[in-house]
Amino acid sequence: MFELDETHQAFESAVRAWCERELAPAVPAMERGEALPYPLLQKLGRELGIADALAATAERRLARLRSGASAPPRPAREDGNEETSGGGLGGDPLLTSVLFKELCRVSPGFGMVLMATLGCGMTILARGSADLVERYALPVLRFEKIGAWALTEPEAGSDAFGGMRTTAVRDGDGLRISGRKTFISNAPYADVLAVFARVEREGEDPVARPVVVERGTKGLETGPPLRKMGMHDSPTGDVFLDDCRVPLGSVVGSLESGKRARGAAALETLNLERAVMPSMCLGILERCVEESVRYARSRRQFGKTIGEFQGVAFPLARMALALENARNLVLKLAWAQKQGKLDARLASAAKLYCAEEATRAALAAVQIHGGAGYMADLPLEKLARDAKMFEIGGGTNEIQLQTIARSLLT
Ligand SMILES: Cc1cc2nc3c(=O)[nH]c(=O)nc-3n(C[C@H](O)[C@H](O)[C@H](O)COP(=O)(O)OP(=O)(O)OC[C@H]3O[C@@H](n4cnc5c(N)ncnc54)[C@H](O)[C@@H]3O)c2cc1C
């Protein structure tokens, strides 16, 4: 439980070597917007067997759906089911954690590109029909098509479901979608978008569901990449839907609105991010501690190594403490996912703690490196800019606190 076994260690070494060889040299051009991350994502999928593992999971699900099995009865990603457990590679959520940790040691932005891809593919896989899985989830999970997952709206961020204005109204045998989504990762280049909309139903109130929309559909436009504080290698943008007509079968999941169905939709949407983001933050923490220890041992001022000054040594000790706690939380999350015991409180607590500590540690690492830490030659200024996103995306710190408090008090 408290350390990686040989299989996970071997995977960690393979991903680390790939990141050093392929990702690190590509980051500066992607950060400057001179190269897109998607060819590299395909390379990652091919060379580390990730696309094959995800596709195999999707194909098993497809075979089950084709043979008449219905959607999973319990909320996806809470049920420990290999096909729906938050993108667990080969049914092992810890492999997913290791993958994201390693990517984010080098580029959290690139990790975000993968997370948005999985967010789209897994949303369709978890509850989509066989046709949706075959046509959209499979190519997205093979990294042949770029996926995006679009929940947030200009007027509906933290209150994403309550404030949702995007609608999908019945139009014969199809739906017409209208609305706007914002801050959507991969949106500027996405081929397949899982767009959340309030779907009209006969004789009942509308219900919020993901609806699959393909690029090229009339009425769908995406904006250019937005300028951001960090994660410059992860394109983020707006989605505009203006009477965008899609077949009725594009809705992911049933339109029934029982309490369980509503809860399942929300969990499916949010738990992947909240379960994966702690491992992304762990990657930032790990790298910051390593770089800072190395620098504190070698950099000399006033005739001493700077690590000999308490003002440098104590922040380092705090970073190491946070690293230990974050690692334990990531291991517990993976265990809970595997056992079908992941709940919203644990996911929110891990996401909150790891996001706060990664942000703090990255800024401390910049400080320990002085002027060199502020320069783009070292990875620390990017890690600090990128880390801040984890306190906002996937639900802000305040919303995680609200979720934890609610689970204690109700
Ligand atoms: C780089 C990036 C990538 C993203 N990618 C995606 C994506 O792929 N798909 C997607 O759907 N979304 C995405 N998002 C959107 C993200 O999930 C939202 O930004 C986030 O949920 C917050 O919503 P908001 O920005 O509207 O802030 P708001 O909800 O307007 O919040 C503003 C402030 O008010 C606080 N606040 C709000 N409600 C409460 C409350 N009840 N109690 C206390 N404080 C409160 C918040 O914590 C925050 O500090 C992305 C965001 C970023 C920055």
Tab-separated table of C-alpha atoms and ligand atoms in Angstrom:
chain	number	residue	atom	x	y	z
A	1	MET	CA	0.000	0.000	0.000
A	2	PHE	CA	2.702	2.492	0.911
A	3	GLU	CA	5.059	1.951	-1.997
A	4	LEU	CA	4.918	0.971	-5.618
A	5	ASP	CA	5.432	-2.700	-6.436
A	6	GLU	CA	7.808	-3.886	-9.164
A	7	THR	CA	5.253	-3.592	-11.973
A	8	HIS	CA	4.408	-0.022	-11.074
A	9	GLN	CA	8.057	0.870	-10.578
A	10	ALA	CA	8.893	-0.507	-14.027
A	11	PHE	CA	6.053	1.517	-15.566
A	12	GLU	CA	7.215	4.619	-13.668
A	13	SER	CA	10.758	4.215	-15.067
A	14	ALA	CA	9.452	3.712	-18.598
A	15	VAL	CA	7.241	6.812	-18.456
A	16	ARG	CA	10.023	8.876	-16.868
A	17	ALA	CA	12.465	7.891	-19.601
A	18	TRP	CA	9.863	8.741	-22.263
A	19	CYS	CA	9.172	12.128	-20.671
A	20	GLU	CA	12.859	13.004	-20.496
A	21	ARG	CA	13.447	11.885	-24.067
A	22	GLU	CA	10.271	13.119	-25.796
A	23	LEU	CA	8.263	15.494	-23.633
A	24	ALA	CA	10.884	17.749	-22.001
A	25	PRO	CA	12.486	18.855	-25.302
A	26	ALA	CA	9.039	19.501	-26.840
A	27	VAL	CA	7.661	21.664	-24.012
A	28	PRO	CA	9.255	25.044	-24.948
A	29	ALA	CA	7.779	25.047	-28.489
A	30	MET	CA	4.377	23.912	-27.184
A	31	GLU	CA	4.481	26.601	-24.490
A	32	ARG	CA	5.175	29.252	-27.133
A	33	GLY	CA	2.278	27.955	-29.244
A	34	GLU	CA	4.634	26.899	-32.060
A	35	ALA	CA	3.669	23.223	-31.792
A	36	LEU	CA	0.518	21.406	-30.736
A	37	PRO	CA	0.568	18.646	-28.116
A	38	TYR	CA	-1.550	16.143	-30.075
A	39	PRO	CA	1.103	14.426	-32.231
A	40	LEU	CA	3.104	13.896	-29.044
A	41	LEU	CA	0.024	12.495	-27.308
A	42	GLN	CA	-0.311	9.967	-30.121
A	43	LYS	CA	3.355	9.081	-29.734
A	44	LEU	CA	2.875	8.579	-25.984
A	45	GLY	CA	-0.093	6.325	-26.671
A	46	ARG	CA	1.828	4.276	-29.235
A	47	GLU	CA	5.201	3.951	-27.573
A	48	LEU	CA	4.017	3.182	-24.030
A	49	GLY	CA	1.099	0.945	-25.022
A	50	ILE	CA	-1.393	3.326	-23.423
A	51	ALA	CA	-3.647	3.668	-26.457
A	52	ASP	CA	-3.806	-0.125	-26.815
A	53	ALA	CA	-4.673	-0.580	-23.133
A	54	LEU	CA	-7.444	2.035	-23.290
A	55	ALA	CA	-8.774	0.660	-26.572
A	56	ALA	CA	-8.836	-2.884	-25.150
A	57	THR	CA	-10.974	-1.644	-22.243
A	58	ALA	CA	-13.299	0.152	-24.658
A	59	GLU	CA	-13.553	-2.909	-26.890
A	60	ARG	CA	-14.504	-5.112	-23.945
A	61	ARG	CA	-17.215	-2.648	-23.008
A	62	LEU	CA	-18.390	-2.512	-26.593
A	63	ALA	CA	-18.618	-6.309	-26.763
A	64	ARG	CA	-20.702	-6.305	-23.574
A	65	LEU	CA	-23.001	-3.600	-24.929
A	66	ARG	CA	-23.370	-5.394	-28.260
A	67	SER	CA	-24.293	-8.579	-26.392
A	68	GLY	CA	-27.113	-6.719	-24.678
A	69	ALA	CA	-25.567	-5.659	-21.343
A	70	SER	CA	-26.951	-2.373	-20.064
A	71	ALA	CA	-25.046	0.607	-18.659
A	72	PRO	CA	-23.377	0.029	-15.273
A	73	PRO	CA	-25.992	-0.012	-12.527
A	74	ARG	CA	-23.920	1.914	-10.016
A	75	PRO	CA	-22.228	5.279	-10.508
A	76	ALA	CA	-19.253	4.871	-12.779
A	77	ARG	CA	-15.884	5.369	-11.135
A	78	GLU	CA	-17.406	4.406	-7.822
A	79	ASP	CA	-17.977	0.839	-8.825
A	80	GLY	CA	-14.401	-0.317	-9.340
A	81	ASN	CA	-15.462	-1.566	-12.760
A	82	GLU	CA	-12.518	-1.741	-15.130
A	83	GLU	CA	-14.515	-0.241	-17.963
A	84	THR	CA	-15.517	2.831	-16.049
A	85	SER	CA	-13.053	3.301	-13.206
A	86	GLY	CA	-11.717	6.683	-14.173
A	87	GLY	CA	-9.440	5.577	-16.954
A	88	GLY	CA	-7.625	2.911	-14.950
A	89	LEU	CA	-5.123	1.456	-17.403
A	90	GLY	CA	-5.755	-2.277	-17.614
A	91	GLY	CA	-8.192	-1.921	-14.709
A	92	ASP	CA	-5.436	-0.545	-12.460
A	93	PRO	CA	-6.027	3.039	-11.267
A	94	LEU	CA	-2.508	3.174	-9.801
A	95	LEU	CA	-0.993	2.830	-13.274
A	96	THR	CA	-3.059	5.863	-14.298
A	97	SER	CA	-1.789	7.768	-11.251
A	98	VAL	CA	1.821	6.890	-12.063
A	99	LEU	CA	1.359	7.993	-15.673
A	100	PHE	CA	-0.084	11.378	-14.710
A	101	LYS	CA	2.484	11.921	-11.964
A	102	GLU	CA	5.345	11.366	-14.374
A	103	LEU	CA	3.885	13.584	-17.114
A	104	CYS	CA	3.331	16.388	-14.613
A	105	ARG	CA	6.879	16.269	-13.281
A	106	VAL	CA	7.735	17.710	-16.684
A	107	SER	CA	4.550	19.382	-17.918
A	108	PRO	CA	1.258	19.593	-16.032
A	109	GLY	CA	-0.138	21.256	-19.172
A	110	PHE	CA	0.556	18.147	-21.221
A	111	GLY	CA	-1.016	16.077	-18.438
A	112	MET	CA	-4.101	18.261	-18.803
A	113	VAL	CA	-4.278	17.456	-22.526
A	114	LEU	CA	-4.397	13.759	-21.663
A	115	MET	CA	-6.905	14.316	-18.869
A	116	ALA	CA	-9.323	16.180	-21.156
A	117	THR	CA	-8.969	13.382	-23.708
A	118	LEU	CA	-9.783	10.746	-21.086
A	119	GLY	CA	-12.575	12.926	-19.672
A	120	CYS	CA	-14.296	12.869	-23.058
A	121	GLY	CA	-13.569	9.216	-23.895
A	122	MET	CA	-14.460	7.856	-20.459
A	123	THR	CA	-17.663	9.893	-20.200
A	124	ILE	CA	-18.896	8.295	-23.431
A	125	LEU	CA	-17.553	4.867	-22.469
A	126	ALA	CA	-19.202	4.849	-19.043
A	127	ARG	CA	-22.786	5.335	-20.165
A	128	GLY	CA	-22.862	5.750	-23.933
A	129	SER	CA	-24.619	3.392	-26.330
A	130	ALA	CA	-22.640	0.848	-28.343
A	131	ASP	CA	-22.799	3.168	-31.360
A	132	LEU	CA	-21.420	6.136	-29.396
A	133	VAL	CA	-18.671	3.996	-27.896
A	134	GLU	CA	-17.645	2.616	-31.277
A	135	ARG	CA	-17.865	5.849	-33.208
A	136	TYR	CA	-16.458	8.283	-30.636
A	137	ALA	CA	-15.041	6.767	-27.430
A	138	LEU	CA	-12.800	4.293	-29.255
A	139	PRO	CA	-11.030	6.770	-31.558
A	140	VAL	CA	-10.669	9.294	-28.718
A	141	LEU	CA	-9.170	6.676	-26.380
A	142	ARG	CA	-6.864	5.510	-29.165
A	143	PHE	CA	-5.783	9.178	-29.486
A	144	GLU	CA	-6.811	9.152	-33.146
A	145	LYS	CA	-9.357	11.880	-32.463
A	146	ILE	CA	-9.031	14.798	-30.060
A	147	GLY	CA	-11.662	14.798	-27.320
A	148	ALA	CA	-12.973	17.597	-25.092
A	149	TRP	CA	-15.291	17.565	-22.130
A	150	ALA	CA	-17.439	20.674	-21.875
A	151	LEU	CA	-19.335	21.440	-18.692
A	152	THR	CA	-18.358	24.981	-17.608
A	153	GLU	CA	-20.310	27.963	-18.973
A	154	PRO	CA	-19.698	31.701	-18.655
A	155	GLU	CA	-22.457	31.942	-16.025
A	156	ALA	CA	-22.153	28.421	-14.587
A	157	GLY	CA	-18.763	27.448	-13.137
A	158	SER	CA	-18.861	26.222	-9.554
A	159	ASP	CA	-22.629	25.877	-9.901
A	160	ALA	CA	-22.175	24.007	-13.163
A	161	PHE	CA	-25.365	21.961	-13.025
A	162	GLY	CA	-27.610	24.459	-11.218
A	163	GLY	CA	-26.694	27.353	-13.490
A	164	MET	CA	-26.479	25.475	-16.789
A	165	ARG	CA	-28.069	27.407	-19.678
A	166	THR	CA	-27.100	25.204	-22.600
A	167	THR	CA	-30.223	23.452	-23.847
A	168	ALA	CA	-30.936	20.530	-26.158
A	169	VAL	CA	-34.516	20.713	-27.427
A	170	ARG	CA	-36.356	18.013	-29.354
A	171	ASP	CA	-36.545	18.499	-33.098
A	172	GLY	CA	-38.172	15.470	-34.770
A	173	ASP	CA	-35.772	12.544	-34.419
A	174	GLY	CA	-32.974	14.829	-33.275
A	175	LEU	CA	-31.947	17.550	-30.832
A	176	ARG	CA	-31.025	21.160	-31.381
A	177	ILE	CA	-28.351	22.384	-28.959
A	178	SER	CA	-27.835	26.045	-28.122
A	179	GLY	CA	-25.526	27.602	-25.574
A	180	ARG	CA	-21.924	28.464	-24.831
A	181	LYS	CA	-19.176	26.657	-22.941
A	182	THR	CA	-15.980	28.285	-21.716
A	183	PHE	CA	-12.497	27.371	-20.429
A	184	ILE	CA	-12.728	23.990	-22.191
A	185	SER	CA	-9.441	22.078	-22.474
A	186	ASN	CA	-8.687	20.828	-26.016
A	187	ALA	CA	-11.747	22.710	-27.365
A	188	PRO	CA	-9.888	24.734	-30.038
A	189	TYR	CA	-8.794	21.520	-31.816
A	190	ALA	CA	-11.287	18.911	-30.567
A	191	ASP	CA	-12.869	16.495	-33.044
A	192	VAL	CA	-15.334	15.091	-30.504
A	193	LEU	CA	-16.945	17.111	-27.711
A	194	ALA	CA	-18.962	15.743	-24.804
A	195	VAL	CA	-21.119	18.828	-24.219
A	196	PHE	CA	-23.337	19.002	-21.139
A	197	ALA	CA	-26.814	20.349	-21.887
A	198	ARG	CA	-30.240	20.429	-20.319
A	199	VAL	CA	-31.979	17.886	-22.493
A	200	GLU	CA	-35.697	18.375	-23.109
A	201	ARG	CA	-37.993	15.449	-22.219
A	202	GLU	CA	-41.634	14.772	-22.958
A	203	GLY	CA	-43.848	15.707	-20.008
A	204	GLU	CA	-40.929	16.107	-17.588
A	205	ASP	CA	-38.374	18.747	-16.652
A	206	PRO	CA	-35.175	18.850	-18.722
A	207	VAL	CA	-32.258	16.825	-17.378
A	208	ALA	CA	-28.533	17.635	-17.626
A	209	ARG	CA	-26.687	15.079	-19.737
A	210	PRO	CA	-23.562	14.944	-21.891
A	211	VAL	CA	-24.360	15.070	-25.599
A	212	VAL	CA	-21.747	14.070	-28.170
A	213	VAL	CA	-21.119	16.715	-30.823
A	214	GLU	CA	-18.661	16.211	-33.656
A	215	ARG	CA	-16.579	18.959	-35.245
A	216	GLY	CA	-18.086	19.901	-38.571
A	217	THR	CA	-21.657	19.739	-37.282
A	218	LYS	CA	-23.528	22.827	-38.468
A	219	GLY	CA	-23.990	25.289	-35.617
A	220	LEU	CA	-20.855	24.219	-33.702
A	221	GLU	CA	-17.954	26.676	-33.497
A	222	THR	CA	-14.929	26.738	-31.247
A	223	GLY	CA	-12.888	29.798	-30.338
A	224	PRO	CA	-9.109	30.207	-30.569
A	225	PRO	CA	-6.866	29.180	-27.652
A	226	LEU	CA	-7.352	31.546	-24.699
A	227	ARG	CA	-4.317	33.291	-23.208
A	228	LYS	CA	-3.694	31.946	-19.703
A	229	MET	CA	-1.448	32.292	-16.655
A	230	GLY	CA	0.022	28.814	-17.189
A	231	MET	CA	-0.522	25.488	-18.938
A	232	HIS	CA	0.339	27.179	-22.220
A	233	ASP	CA	0.933	23.761	-23.758
A	234	SER	CA	-2.706	22.818	-23.093
A	235	PRO	CA	-5.042	24.632	-25.519
A	236	THR	CA	-8.153	25.950	-23.746
A	237	GLY	CA	-11.101	27.614	-25.457
A	238	ASP	CA	-14.772	28.432	-25.883
A	239	VAL	CA	-17.459	26.324	-27.541
A	240	PHE	CA	-20.402	28.010	-29.276
A	241	LEU	CA	-23.548	26.056	-30.105
A	242	ASP	CA	-26.178	27.747	-32.210
A	243	ASP	CA	-29.115	25.482	-33.086
A	244	CYS	CA	-26.618	22.693	-33.536
A	245	ARG	CA	-28.599	19.625	-34.705
A	246	VAL	CA	-27.505	16.150	-33.575
A	247	PRO	CA	-29.319	12.775	-33.609
A	248	LEU	CA	-31.266	11.841	-30.475
A	249	GLY	CA	-28.858	8.937	-29.993
A	250	SER	CA	-26.044	11.416	-29.246
A	251	VAL	CA	-27.191	11.742	-25.629
A	252	VAL	CA	-24.898	9.824	-23.286
A	253	GLY	CA	-26.925	7.739	-20.837
A	254	SER	CA	-30.621	7.452	-20.231
A	255	LEU	CA	-32.913	10.430	-19.721
A	256	GLU	CA	-34.469	9.038	-16.557
A	257	SER	CA	-34.134	11.407	-13.627
A	258	GLY	CA	-34.209	9.279	-10.474
A	259	LYS	CA	-32.007	10.439	-7.610
A	260	ARG	CA	-29.479	7.771	-8.434
A	261	ALA	CA	-29.270	8.739	-12.118
A	262	ARG	CA	-28.709	12.402	-11.207
A	263	GLY	CA	-26.019	11.571	-8.661
A	264	ALA	CA	-24.329	9.182	-11.062
A	265	ALA	CA	-24.112	11.813	-13.797
A	266	ALA	CA	-22.495	14.317	-11.460
A	267	LEU	CA	-20.065	11.754	-10.057
A	268	GLU	CA	-19.056	10.497	-13.470
A	269	THR	CA	-18.360	14.033	-14.497
A	270	LEU	CA	-16.311	15.128	-11.562
A	271	ASN	CA	-14.669	12.132	-9.920
A	272	LEU	CA	-12.297	11.389	-12.774
A	273	GLU	CA	-10.776	14.852	-12.449
A	274	ARG	CA	-10.732	14.786	-8.671
A	275	ALA	CA	-9.196	11.317	-8.586
A	276	VAL	CA	-6.538	12.073	-11.208
A	277	MET	CA	-5.545	15.616	-10.248
A	278	PRO	CA	-3.894	14.604	-6.937
A	279	SER	CA	-1.419	12.438	-8.851
A	280	MET	CA	-0.744	15.352	-11.215
A	281	CYS	CA	0.002	17.539	-8.174
A	282	LEU	CA	2.177	14.777	-6.726
A	283	GLY	CA	4.334	14.975	-9.859
A	284	ILE	CA	4.819	18.718	-9.291
A	285	LEU	CA	5.668	18.195	-5.617
A	286	GLU	CA	8.129	15.400	-6.337
A	287	ARG	CA	10.002	17.409	-8.957
A	288	CYS	CA	10.076	20.553	-6.799
A	289	VAL	CA	11.528	18.690	-3.823
A	290	GLU	CA	14.184	16.977	-5.949
A	291	GLU	CA	15.272	20.160	-7.732
A	292	SER	CA	15.279	22.178	-4.512
A	293	VAL	CA	17.299	19.654	-2.511
A	294	ARG	CA	19.871	19.477	-5.307
A	295	TYR	CA	20.133	23.267	-5.490
A	296	ALA	CA	20.215	23.761	-1.698
A	297	ARG	CA	23.166	21.359	-1.541
A	298	SER	CA	25.158	22.927	-4.353
A	299	ARG	CA	24.435	26.669	-4.396
A	300	ARG	CA	26.823	28.607	-2.158
A	301	GLN	CA	26.347	32.071	-0.642
A	302	PHE	CA	28.121	33.700	2.295
A	303	GLY	CA	30.664	30.865	2.164
A	304	LYS	CA	28.073	28.140	2.807
A	305	THR	CA	25.636	26.014	0.855
A	306	ILE	CA	22.232	27.693	1.056
A	307	GLY	CA	20.746	24.528	2.600
A	308	GLU	CA	22.720	25.405	5.728
A	309	PHE	CA	20.470	28.436	6.232
A	310	GLN	CA	17.316	27.651	8.196
A	311	GLY	CA	15.382	30.005	5.898
A	312	VAL	CA	15.997	27.517	3.081
A	313	ALA	CA	16.040	24.266	5.050
A	314	PHE	CA	12.659	24.686	6.754
A	315	PRO	CA	10.615	25.326	3.588
A	316	LEU	CA	12.356	22.277	2.142
A	317	ALA	CA	11.311	20.210	5.155
A	318	ARG	CA	7.703	21.388	4.718
A	319	MET	CA	7.774	20.442	1.031
A	320	ALA	CA	9.058	16.975	1.933
A	321	LEU	CA	6.266	16.559	4.483
A	322	ALA	CA	3.630	17.550	1.910
A	323	LEU	CA	5.191	15.166	-0.601
A	324	GLU	CA	4.868	12.290	1.856
A	325	ASN	CA	1.223	13.102	2.588
A	326	ALA	CA	0.344	13.596	-1.084
A	327	ARG	CA	1.934	10.265	-1.992
A	328	ASN	CA	-0.096	8.495	0.697
A	329	LEU	CA	-3.300	10.158	-0.522
A	330	VAL	CA	-2.643	9.157	-4.124
A	331	LEU	CA	-2.024	5.552	-3.064
A	332	LYS	CA	-5.189	5.558	-0.987
A	333	LEU	CA	-7.219	7.027	-3.858
A	334	ALA	CA	-5.999	4.329	-6.237
A	335	TRP	CA	-6.756	1.640	-3.661
A	336	ALA	CA	-10.235	3.075	-3.036
A	337	GLN	CA	-10.970	3.191	-6.776
A	338	LYS	CA	-9.857	-0.396	-7.195
A	339	GLN	CA	-11.994	-1.533	-4.248
A	340	GLY	CA	-15.031	0.479	-5.402
A	341	LYS	CA	-14.719	2.617	-2.261
A	342	LEU	CA	-13.985	6.007	-3.782
A	343	ASP	CA	-16.334	8.599	-2.374
A	344	ALA	CA	-16.711	12.310	-2.978
A	345	ARG	CA	-15.170	13.233	0.394
A	346	LEU	CA	-11.930	11.366	-0.236
A	347	ALA	CA	-11.654	12.600	-3.826
A	348	SER	CA	-12.274	16.217	-2.770
A	349	ALA	CA	-9.943	16.017	0.244
A	350	ALA	CA	-7.114	14.587	-1.844
A	351	LYS	CA	-7.647	17.098	-4.638
A	352	LEU	CA	-7.742	20.049	-2.233
A	353	TYR	CA	-4.704	19.009	-0.205
A	354	CYS	CA	-2.536	18.098	-3.174
A	355	ALA	CA	-3.470	21.230	-5.156
A	356	GLU	CA	-2.696	23.544	-2.250
A	357	GLU	CA	0.597	21.858	-1.442
A	358	ALA	CA	1.745	21.636	-5.058
A	359	THR	CA	1.091	25.362	-5.519
A	360	ARG	CA	2.888	26.217	-2.275
A	361	ALA	CA	5.814	23.908	-3.049
A	362	ALA	CA	6.271	25.201	-6.583
A	363	LEU	CA	6.445	28.796	-5.358
A	364	ALA	CA	8.829	27.743	-2.566
A	365	ALA	CA	11.009	25.972	-5.125
A	366	VAL	CA	11.180	29.158	-7.231
A	367	GLN	CA	12.180	31.069	-4.083
A	368	ILE	CA	14.886	28.580	-3.127
A	369	HIS	CA	16.366	28.909	-6.619
A	370	GLY	CA	16.338	32.730	-6.441
A	371	GLY	CA	16.673	34.483	-9.809
A	372	ALA	CA	17.410	31.182	-11.544
A	373	GLY	CA	14.045	29.878	-10.335
A	374	TYR	CA	12.277	32.778	-12.035
A	375	MET	CA	13.926	32.008	-15.379
A	376	ALA	CA	12.293	29.765	-17.972
A	377	ASP	CA	15.499	27.722	-18.423
A	378	LEU	CA	14.542	25.785	-15.287
A	379	PRO	CA	11.198	23.938	-15.067
A	380	LEU	CA	10.148	25.623	-11.817
A	381	GLU	CA	8.495	28.789	-13.088
A	382	LYS	CA	6.296	26.667	-15.390
A	383	LEU	CA	5.479	24.265	-12.571
A	384	ALA	CA	4.462	27.231	-10.386
A	385	ARG	CA	2.237	28.733	-13.108
A	386	ASP	CA	0.702	25.383	-13.978
A	387	ALA	CA	0.198	24.299	-10.356
A	388	LYS	CA	-2.184	27.171	-9.642
A	389	MET	CA	-4.692	25.700	-12.113
A	390	PHE	CA	-5.274	22.734	-9.805
A	391	GLU	CA	-6.724	25.085	-7.182
A	392	ILE	CA	-9.376	26.139	-9.729
A	393	GLY	CA	-10.033	23.500	-12.413
A	394	GLY	CA	-12.082	20.423	-11.546
A	395	GLY	CA	-13.789	22.455	-8.797
A	396	THR	CA	-12.128	25.242	-6.830
A	397	ASN	CA	-10.586	24.780	-3.380
A	398	GLU	CA	-13.684	26.366	-1.873
A	399	ILE	CA	-15.972	23.887	-3.637
A	400	GLN	CA	-13.851	20.954	-2.389
A	401	LEU	CA	-14.214	22.327	1.161
A	402	GLN	CA	-17.950	22.609	0.628
A	403	THR	CA	-18.135	18.986	-0.569
A	404	ILE	CA	-16.124	17.735	2.414
A	405	ALA	CA	-18.168	19.789	4.895
A	406	ARG	CA	-21.440	18.632	3.348
A	407	SER	CA	-20.393	14.998	3.623
A	408	LEU	CA	-19.652	15.537	7.326
A	409	LEU	CA	-22.834	17.403	8.142
A	410	THR	CA	-25.558	15.660	6.151
B	1	LIG	C1	-6.957	25.876	-17.516
B	1	LIG	C2	-8.382	25.489	-17.257
B	1	LIG	C3	-8.909	24.371	-17.928
B	1	LIG	C4	-10.252	24.015	-17.741
B	1	LIG	N1	-10.755	22.948	-18.443
B	1	LIG	C5	-12.087	22.673	-18.349
B	1	LIG	C6	-12.661	21.632	-19.159
B	1	LIG	O1	-11.971	20.936	-19.913
B	1	LIG	N2	-14.006	21.415	-19.067
B	1	LIG	C7	-14.809	22.153	-18.244
B	1	LIG	O2	-16.018	21.907	-18.225
B	1	LIG	N3	-14.290	23.144	-17.458
B	1	LIG	C8	-12.954	23.424	-17.495
B	1	LIG	N4	-12.412	24.429	-16.707
B	1	LIG	C9	-13.317	25.250	-15.882
B	1	LIG	C10	-13.181	25.036	-14.385
B	1	LIG	O3	-13.714	23.781	-14.012
B	1	LIG	C11	-13.887	26.224	-13.703
B	1	LIG	O4	-13.088	27.378	-13.970
B	1	LIG	C12	-14.075	26.038	-12.215
B	1	LIG	O5	-15.009	25.021	-11.954
B	1	LIG	C13	-14.528	27.336	-11.520
B	1	LIG	O6	-15.608	27.933	-12.167
B	1	LIG	P1	-15.549	29.510	-12.497
B	1	LIG	O7	-14.263	29.763	-13.212
B	1	LIG	O8	-16.782	29.890	-13.204
B	1	LIG	O9	-15.467	30.244	-11.109
B	1	LIG	P2	-16.725	30.695	-10.198
B	1	LIG	O10	-17.626	29.540	-9.977
B	1	LIG	O11	-17.311	31.928	-10.743
B	1	LIG	O12	-15.992	31.041	-8.830
B	1	LIG	C14	-15.377	32.294	-8.561
B	1	LIG	C15	-14.894	32.277	-7.104
B	1	LIG	O13	-16.032	32.140	-6.231
B	1	LIG	C16	-15.846	31.038	-5.371
B	1	LIG	N5	-17.121	30.372	-5.082
B	1	LIG	C17	-18.094	30.018	-5.954
B	1	LIG	N6	-19.091	29.410	-5.323
B	1	LIG	C18	-18.763	29.349	-4.004
B	1	LIG	C19	-19.378	28.838	-2.827
B	1	LIG	N7	-20.546	28.213	-2.884
B	1	LIG	N8	-18.725	28.971	-1.660
B	1	LIG	C20	-17.532	29.586	-1.591
B	1	LIG	N9	-16.885	30.080	-2.669
B	1	LIG	C21	-17.496	29.972	-3.849
B	1	LIG	C22	-14.921	30.095	-6.145
B	1	LIG	O14	-14.257	29.183	-5.288
B	1	LIG	C23	-13.971	31.096	-6.805
B	1	LIG	O15	-12.983	31.476	-5.888
B	1	LIG	C24	-11.069	24.771	-16.855
B	1	LIG	C25	-10.510	25.854	-16.158
B	1	LIG	C26	-9.195	26.224	-16.355
B	1	LIG	C27	-8.645	27.400	-15.589
